[in-house]
């Protein structure tokens, strides 16, 4: 994530027949009278989704079928609870409805594959009054959804659906694709997990470490896409940033000893704290050095800063801790001019040496230019282009033009800067960013 040149953020953007409505005894009982608030119901469902999925998967060992059953239970709950109110035990309601749907799905599979054992287990479960499990399976689910057999795009989609509780339609909208296409991707991901023999058990040792890294990468990608949308009329996607933060909180709560998980949550909170100041009254983009810092969310800043302070120095810092430290320096500065740019440039260099990538190198260029002047920044950019081709790399090609335009303008060559701003505008599909860059090209 670029902390310096707002408008080109996204440094790492690189994707039976029992009734399901619960009316056969699983419906709302004892809940609040009247319809439930839609937003509150949706938030509750997303919170409960991983717990319900964990309970069903733990009970039957069939993640693929359990995930379908939970989705149907969530849809049934949304319809019932918004109309009749939330039941006194919403998780138990969802689990009971999910169990019943599991019976239907497993019976259907028996007809095709004669899986008598699964069906007998399902029927036993449907006759049994199951207590609501106390086990929190959130982390296990996250790790399963980020199984190494899955491509990154499938990891993201499966995480948003299985753990985030988003519908296939919502995930498709976030990815700019059709619901049918996204449904196929999710279905294939679950089939691939089944073929790989993925088990609903927490991984250990090196496998757990690599799986945790994959989870954090997925959440980072979701947040990054929400913070500066790849395409569309809005600069940000609040639905994606909010969901990424919610899942990062879940990850941090499940693994409080993981310093990188703390760093990731701190990073998201500190970046999100600036959201209200990133656009003006007309919806136009406001770069970091021009933002009204009184509009920054101080509660998020305090929480994010406390998180990174709590883990900094515990052991060698990872990429998310380094980014959170950079964001914390921005949050602590009363103005752009009083920001500790040399320290930020040093942290970017540290991050580049730890995890070299084109986006990180380009972010260091901007920090160096802020700390030591645009001429030095341009010299570093030229050197990095020669050695690493930032101006040709998929992840930095557009932003390289924008950064070069900015530094060229500061160096006094307005005509050349205007040309570069227009080139950068042509390379983005985000309409807010394009308007900003064209405005700069016209002398704005």
Coordinates of C-alpha atoms in Angstrom, one line a residue:
X1 CA 0.0 0.0 0.0
X2 CA 1.4 3.4 -0.9
X3 CA 1.6 5.7 2.0
X4 CA 2.9 8.6 0.1
X5 CA 1.2 9.3 -3.2
X6 CA -2.5 9.0 -2.7
X7 CA -4.3 8.3 -5.9
X8 CA -2.1 5.4 -6.9
X9 CA -2.5 3.2 -3.8
X10 CA -2.4 -0.6 -4.0
X11 CA 1.3 -1.3 -3.8
X12 CA 0.7 -5.1 -3.7
X13 CA -2.3 -5.2 -6.0
X14 CA -1.5 -7.8 -8.2
X15 CA -7.4 -12.4 -6.9
X16 CA -34.8 -35.0 2.3
X17 CA -36.9 -32.2 1.7
X18 CA -36.9 -30.6 5.1
X19 CA -37.6 -26.9 4.9
X20 CA -34.6 -24.6 5.0
X21 CA -36.7 -21.7 6.5
X22 CA -36.5 -23.2 9.9
X23 CA -40.3 -23.3 10.3
X24 CA -40.2 -27.0 11.4
X25 CA -39.0 -26.1 14.8
X26 CA -35.8 -24.1 14.0
X27 CA -37.5 -20.8 13.4
X28 CA -37.1 -17.7 15.5
X29 CA -38.4 -18.2 19.0
X30 CA -38.2 -15.8 21.9
X31 CA -36.5 -13.2 19.7
X32 CA -37.2 -9.5 19.6
X33 CA -40.6 -8.6 18.4
X34 CA -41.0 -7.3 14.9
X35 CA -38.6 -7.2 12.0
X36 CA -34.8 -7.1 12.6
X37 CA -32.7 -4.3 11.3
X38 CA -31.3 -5.5 8.0
X39 CA -27.8 -4.2 8.6
X40 CA -27.6 -5.7 12.1
X41 CA -28.9 -9.0 10.8
X42 CA -26.3 -9.0 8.0
X43 CA -23.5 -8.2 10.4
X44 CA -24.7 -11.0 12.8
X45 CA -24.8 -13.5 10.0
X46 CA -21.3 -12.7 8.8
X47 CA -20.1 -13.0 12.4
X48 CA -21.7 -16.3 12.9
X49 CA -21.0 -17.9 9.5
X50 CA -17.5 -19.3 10.3
X51 CA -18.7 -20.7 13.6
X52 CA -21.6 -22.5 12.0
X53 CA -19.5 -23.8 9.1
X54 CA -16.9 -25.0 11.6
X55 CA -19.5 -26.8 13.6
X56 CA -20.9 -28.6 10.5
X57 CA -17.5 -29.4 9.1
X58 CA -16.2 -30.7 12.4
X59 CA -19.3 -32.9 12.8
X60 CA -19.3 -34.4 9.3
X61 CA -15.8 -33.8 7.9
X62 CA -17.3 -32.6 4.6
X63 CA -16.3 -29.0 4.1
X64 CA -17.6 -28.9 0.5
X65 CA -21.1 -29.9 1.4
X66 CA -21.2 -28.0 4.7
X67 CA -20.3 -24.8 3.0
X68 CA -23.3 -25.1 0.7
X69 CA -25.5 -25.9 3.6
X70 CA -24.3 -22.9 5.6
X71 CA -25.0 -20.6 2.6
X72 CA -28.5 -21.8 2.4
X73 CA -29.0 -21.4 6.2
X74 CA -27.7 -17.9 6.0
X75 CA -30.2 -17.0 3.2
X76 CA -33.0 -18.6 5.2
X77 CA -32.0 -16.7 8.3
X78 CA -31.8 -13.4 6.5
X79 CA -35.3 -13.8 5.2
X80 CA -36.7 -15.0 8.6
X81 CA -34.9 -12.7 10.9
X82 CA -35.5 -9.5 9.0
X83 CA -39.2 -10.3 9.0
X84 CA -39.7 -11.9 12.4
X85 CA -36.8 -10.8 14.5
X86 CA -33.5 -12.4 15.6
X87 CA -33.9 -15.6 17.7
X88 CA -32.5 -15.8 21.2
X89 CA -29.8 -18.3 20.1
X90 CA -29.0 -17.3 16.5
X91 CA -26.0 -19.7 16.3
X92 CA -28.1 -22.6 17.4
X93 CA -30.8 -21.6 14.9
X94 CA -28.3 -21.6 12.1
X95 CA -26.7 -24.9 13.1
X96 CA -30.0 -26.7 13.2
X97 CA -31.1 -25.4 9.8
X98 CA -27.6 -26.2 8.4
X99 CA -27.9 -29.8 9.8
X100 CA -31.2 -30.3 8.1
X101 CA -29.8 -29.0 4.8
X102 CA -26.8 -31.3 5.2
X103 CA -29.3 -34.2 5.4
X104 CA -30.9 -33.2 2.1
X105 CA -27.5 -32.7 0.4
X106 CA -26.0 -35.9 1.7
X107 CA -29.1 -37.9 0.7
X108 CA -28.9 -36.5 -2.7
X109 CA -25.3 -37.5 -2.9
X110 CA -26.2 -41.0 -1.7
X111 CA -28.5 -41.3 -4.6
X112 CA -25.6 -40.7 -6.9
X113 CA -22.7 -42.3 -5.1
X114 CA -24.4 -44.4 -2.3
X115 CA -22.5 -42.9 0.6
X116 CA -24.4 -44.8 3.3
X117 CA -22.0 -43.8 6.0
X118 CA -22.4 -40.1 5.5
X119 CA -26.1 -40.4 5.3
X120 CA -26.4 -42.4 8.5
X121 CA -24.3 -39.8 10.3
X122 CA -26.4 -37.0 8.9
X123 CA -29.7 -38.7 10.0
X124 CA -28.3 -39.3 13.4
X125 CA -27.3 -35.6 13.7
X126 CA -30.8 -34.5 12.5
X127 CA -32.4 -36.6 15.3
X128 CA -30.0 -35.3 17.9
X129 CA -30.3 -32.1 19.8
X130 CA -26.8 -30.8 19.3
X131 CA -25.4 -28.3 21.8
X132 CA -23.9 -25.2 20.3
X133 CA -20.1 -26.0 20.1
X134 CA -17.8 -23.8 22.2
X135 CA -14.9 -24.4 19.8
X136 CA -13.9 -21.3 17.7
X137 CA -13.0 -22.7 14.3
X138 CA -12.4 -19.3 12.6
X139 CA -8.7 -19.7 12.3
X140 CA -9.0 -23.3 11.1
X141 CA -11.4 -22.2 8.4
X142 CA -9.2 -19.4 7.3
X143 CA -6.2 -21.7 7.0
X144 CA -8.3 -24.3 5.1
X145 CA -9.6 -21.6 2.6
X146 CA -5.9 -20.6 2.0
X147 CA -4.8 -24.2 1.3
X148 CA -1.6 -24.2 -0.9
X149 CA -3.5 -26.3 -3.6
X150 CA -5.7 -23.3 -4.4
X151 CA -4.7 -20.4 -6.6
X152 CA -4.7 -16.9 -4.9
X153 CA -7.9 -15.8 -6.7
X154 CA -9.7 -19.0 -5.4
X155 CA -8.3 -18.4 -1.9
X156 CA -9.8 -14.9 -1.9
X157 CA -13.2 -16.0 -3.2
X158 CA -13.5 -19.0 -0.9
X159 CA -12.4 -17.0 2.2
X160 CA -14.9 -14.3 1.5
X161 CA -17.7 -16.8 1.1
X162 CA -16.9 -19.5 3.7
X163 CA -15.4 -17.2 6.4
X164 CA -16.7 -13.8 5.4
X165 CA -20.3 -15.0 4.9
X166 CA -20.6 -13.0 1.6
X167 CA -22.9 -14.4 -1.0
X168 CA -21.6 -15.5 -4.4
X169 CA -23.3 -12.5 -6.0
X170 CA -21.5 -10.1 -3.6
X171 CA -18.1 -11.7 -4.3
X172 CA -18.8 -11.6 -8.0
X173 CA -19.5 -7.9 -7.8
X174 CA -16.3 -7.3 -5.9
X175 CA -14.4 -9.1 -8.6
X176 CA -16.2 -7.5 -11.5
X177 CA -17.4 -10.8 -12.8
X178 CA -20.7 -12.7 -13.2
X179 CA -22.3 -14.7 -10.4
X180 CA -22.2 -17.8 -12.5
X181 CA -18.5 -17.4 -13.1
X182 CA -17.8 -16.8 -9.5
X183 CA -20.0 -19.7 -8.4
X184 CA -18.0 -22.0 -10.7
X185 CA -14.7 -20.7 -9.3
X186 CA -15.9 -21.4 -5.7
X187 CA -17.2 -24.8 -6.6
X188 CA -14.0 -25.8 -8.3
X189 CA -12.0 -24.6 -5.3
X190 CA -14.0 -26.8 -3.0
X191 CA -13.6 -29.8 -5.4
X192 CA -9.8 -29.2 -5.5
X193 CA -9.7 -29.2 -1.7
X194 CA -11.6 -32.5 -1.6
X195 CA -9.2 -34.1 -4.2
X196 CA -6.2 -32.8 -2.3
X197 CA -7.5 -34.6 0.8
X198 CA -7.6 -31.3 2.8
X199 CA -8.7 -32.0 6.4
X200 CA -10.5 -29.7 8.8
X201 CA -7.7 -29.8 11.3
X202 CA -5.3 -27.0 12.3
X203 CA -2.0 -27.4 10.4
X204 CA 1.2 -27.5 12.4
X205 CA 4.9 -26.5 12.0
X206 CA 6.1 -25.1 8.7
X207 CA 2.7 -25.9 7.0
X208 CA 0.9 -23.7 9.6
X209 CA 3.4 -20.9 9.1
X210 CA 3.1 -20.9 5.3
X211 CA -0.7 -21.1 5.6
X212 CA -0.8 -18.2 8.0
X213 CA 1.2 -16.2 5.5
X214 CA -1.3 -17.1 2.8
X215 CA -4.2 -16.0 5.0
X216 CA -2.6 -12.6 5.6
X217 CA -1.9 -12.2 1.9
X218 CA -5.5 -12.8 1.1
X219 CA -6.8 -10.3 3.6
X220 CA -4.3 -7.8 2.5
X221 CA -5.4 -8.2 -1.1
X222 CA -9.0 -7.8 -0.2
X223 CA -8.3 -4.6 1.8
X224 CA -6.1 -3.2 -0.9
X225 CA -8.7 -3.7 -3.6
X226 CA -11.2 -2.0 -1.3
X227 CA -8.9 0.9 -0.4
X228 CA -8.4 1.9 -4.0
X229 CA -10.7 0.0 -6.3
X230 CA -9.2 -1.3 -9.6
X231 CA -12.2 0.0 -11.6
X232 CA -15.4 1.8 -11.2
X233 CA -16.9 5.2 -10.2
X234 CA -15.8 5.2 -6.6
X235 CA -12.3 5.5 -5.2
X236 CA -12.9 3.0 -2.5
X237 CA -15.0 -0.1 -1.8
X238 CA -16.1 0.2 1.8
X239 CA -17.7 -3.3 1.7
X240 CA -14.3 -4.8 1.0
X241 CA -12.2 -2.8 3.5
X242 CA -14.7 -3.4 6.2
X243 CA -14.8 -7.1 5.6
X244 CA -11.0 -7.3 5.5
X245 CA -10.7 -5.5 8.8
X246 CA -13.4 -7.7 10.4
X247 CA -11.5 -10.8 9.2
X248 CA -8.2 -9.4 10.3
X249 CA -9.6 -8.8 13.8
X250 CA -10.8 -12.4 13.7
X251 CA -7.3 -13.6 12.8
X252 CA -5.7 -11.5 15.4
X253 CA -8.1 -12.8 18.1
X254 CA -7.4 -16.4 17.0
X255 CA -3.6 -15.9 16.9
X256 CA -2.7 -13.1 19.3
X257 CA 0.8 -14.3 19.6
X258 CA 1.5 -13.8 15.8
X259 CA 3.2 -10.4 15.5
X260 CA 2.6 -10.2 11.7
X261 CA -1.2 -10.8 12.3
X262 CA -1.1 -7.9 14.7
X263 CA 0.9 -5.8 12.2
X264 CA -1.6 -6.5 9.5
X265 CA -4.6 -5.4 11.6
X266 CA -2.6 -2.3 12.7
X267 CA -1.8 -1.5 9.1
X268 CA -5.5 -1.7 8.0
X269 CA -6.7 0.4 10.9
X270 CA -4.1 3.1 10.4
X271 CA -4.8 3.3 6.6
X272 CA -8.6 3.1 7.1
X273 CA -8.3 6.0 9.6
X274 CA -7.7 8.4 6.6
X275 CA -10.7 7.3 4.5
X276 CA -12.9 10.3 5.2
X277 CA -10.2 12.7 4.2
X278 CA -9.2 11.0 0.9
X279 CA -12.0 12.5 -1.1
X280 CA -13.4 16.1 -1.2
X281 CA -16.9 17.3 -1.2
X282 CA -17.1 16.8 -4.9
X283 CA -15.9 13.2 -4.6
X284 CA -12.5 14.1 -6.0
X285 CA -9.3 12.5 -4.8
X286 CA -7.3 14.4 -2.1
X287 CA -3.6 13.4 -2.0
X288 CA -2.0 12.6 1.4
X289 CA -0.1 15.9 1.7
X290 CA -3.3 17.9 1.1
X291 CA -5.6 15.9 3.4
X292 CA -7.3 17.6 6.4
X293 CA -5.8 15.6 9.2
X294 CA -8.5 16.7 11.6
X295 CA -10.8 14.3 9.6
X296 CA -8.6 11.3 10.3
X297 CA -10.3 8.8 12.7
X298 CA -8.3 9.2 15.9
X299 CA -9.9 6.1 17.5
X300 CA -8.6 3.9 14.7
X301 CA -5.2 5.6 14.9
X302 CA -4.9 5.0 18.7
X303 CA -5.9 1.3 18.2
X304 CA -3.6 0.7 15.3
X305 CA -0.7 2.5 16.9
X306 CA -1.1 0.5 20.2
X307 CA -1.1 -2.7 18.2
X308 CA 2.1 -2.0 16.3
X309 CA 3.8 -0.6 19.4
X310 CA 2.9 -3.8 21.3
X311 CA 4.7 -6.1 18.9
X312 CA 7.5 -3.9 17.5
X313 CA 10.9 -5.2 18.6
X314 CA 9.4 -8.5 19.8
X315 CA 11.3 -10.2 17.0
X316 CA 12.5 -9.4 13.5
X317 CA 9.8 -7.3 11.9
X318 CA 7.9 -8.8 8.9
X319 CA 6.4 -6.9 6.0
X320 CA 3.1 -6.1 7.7
X321 CA 4.8 -4.7 10.8
X322 CA 7.0 -2.6 8.6
X323 CA 4.0 -1.2 6.7
X324 CA 2.2 -0.5 10.0
X325 CA 5.2 1.3 11.3
X326 CA 5.2 3.5 8.2
X327 CA 1.5 4.2 8.6
X328 CA 2.0 5.0 12.2
X329 CA 4.7 7.6 11.4
X330 CA 2.2 9.3 9.0
X331 CA -0.5 9.2 11.6
X332 CA 1.8 10.7 14.3
X333 CA 2.8 13.7 12.0
X334 CA 0.7 16.9 12.4
X335 CA 1.4 17.7 8.7
X336 CA 3.1 16.3 5.6
X337 CA 6.0 18.7 6.1
X338 CA 6.6 17.5 9.6
X339 CA 6.6 13.8 8.7
X340 CA 9.7 11.9 9.5
X341 CA 10.4 11.1 5.8
X342 CA 14.0 9.9 6.3
X343 CA 12.7 7.3 8.8
X344 CA 10.0 6.3 6.3
X345 CA 12.5 5.9 3.5
X346 CA 14.6 3.7 5.7
X347 CA 11.7 1.5 6.6
X348 CA 10.8 1.1 2.9
X349 CA 14.4 0.1 2.2
X350 CA 14.2 -2.4 5.1
X351 CA 10.9 -3.7 3.6
X352 CA 12.5 -3.9 0.1
X353 CA 15.4 -6.0 1.4
X354 CA 13.1 -8.3 3.3
X355 CA 10.5 -8.8 0.5
X356 CA 11.7 -7.1 -2.7
X357 CA 9.0 -6.2 -5.2
X358 CA 8.3 -3.6 -7.8
X359 CA 5.6 -1.8 -5.7
X360 CA 7.8 -1.6 -2.6
X361 CA 10.7 -0.2 -4.7
X362 CA 8.4 2.5 -6.2
X363 CA 7.1 3.4 -2.8
X364 CA 10.7 3.9 -1.6
X365 CA 11.2 6.3 -4.6
X366 CA 8.5 8.6 -3.3
X367 CA 9.7 8.5 0.3
X368 CA 13.3 9.3 -0.8
X369 CA 12.0 12.2 -2.9
X370 CA 10.0 13.5 0.0
X371 CA 13.0 13.2 2.3
X372 CA 15.8 14.4 0.0
X373 CA 14.2 16.2 -2.9
X374 CA 12.6 15.3 -6.3
X375 CA 15.9 15.2 -8.2
X376 CA 17.3 12.5 -6.0
X377 CA 13.9 10.7 -6.3
X378 CA 14.0 10.8 -10.1
X379 CA 17.6 9.5 -10.1
X380 CA 16.6 6.6 -7.9
X381 CA 13.6 5.9 -10.2
X382 CA 15.7 5.9 -13.3
X383 CA 18.2 3.5 -11.6
X384 CA 15.4 1.1 -10.5
X385 CA 13.8 1.2 -13.9
X386 CA 17.1 0.2 -15.5
X387 CA 17.6 -2.7 -13.0
X388 CA 14.0 -3.8 -12.3
X389 CA 11.8 -2.3 -15.0
X390 CA 9.2 -0.6 -12.8
X391 CA 7.9 1.3 -15.8
X392 CA 7.1 -2.1 -17.5
X393 CA 6.0 -4.2 -14.5
X394 CA 2.3 -5.0 -14.4
X395 CA 1.9 -3.9 -10.8
X396 CA 3.7 -0.6 -11.2
X397 CA 3.5 0.5 -14.8
X398 CA 0.6 2.9 -14.2
X399 CA 1.8 4.2 -10.9
X400 CA 5.4 4.7 -12.2
X401 CA 4.0 7.3 -14.6
X402 CA 2.1 9.0 -11.8
X403 CA 5.0 9.2 -9.5
X404 CA 7.4 10.3 -12.3
X405 CA 4.9 13.0 -13.3
X406 CA 4.7 14.3 -9.7
X407 CA 8.4 14.4 -9.3
X408 CA 8.9 15.9 -12.7
X409 CA 6.4 18.7 -11.9
X410 CA 8.3 19.4 -8.6
X411 CA 11.5 19.6 -10.6
X412 CA 10.0 22.4 -12.8
X413 CA 9.2 20.7 -16.0
X414 CA 5.4 21.2 -16.2
X415 CA 5.0 20.3 -19.8
X416 CA 6.7 16.9 -19.4
X417 CA 4.8 16.3 -16.2
X418 CA 1.4 16.9 -18.0
X419 CA 2.3 14.3 -20.6
X420 CA 3.1 11.8 -17.9
X421 CA 0.0 12.5 -15.9
X422 CA -2.1 11.8 -19.0
X423 CA -0.2 8.6 -19.6
X424 CA -1.0 7.5 -16.0
X425 CA -4.6 8.5 -16.5
X426 CA -4.9 6.3 -19.6
X427 CA -3.6 3.3 -17.6
X428 CA -6.2 3.3 -14.8
X429 CA -9.8 2.1 -14.8
X430 CA -10.7 3.9 -11.6
X431 CA -12.7 7.0 -12.5
X432 CA -11.8 9.0 -9.4
X433 CA -8.1 8.5 -9.9
X434 CA -8.4 9.2 -13.6
X435 CA -10.1 12.6 -13.0
X436 CA -7.5 13.5 -10.5
X437 CA -4.6 12.7 -12.8
X438 CA -6.2 14.5 -15.8
X439 CA -6.8 17.5 -13.5
X440 CA -3.1 17.5 -12.6
X441 CA -2.2 17.3 -16.3
X442 CA -4.4 20.4 -16.9
X443 CA -2.5 22.3 -14.2
X444 CA -4.8 21.5 -11.3

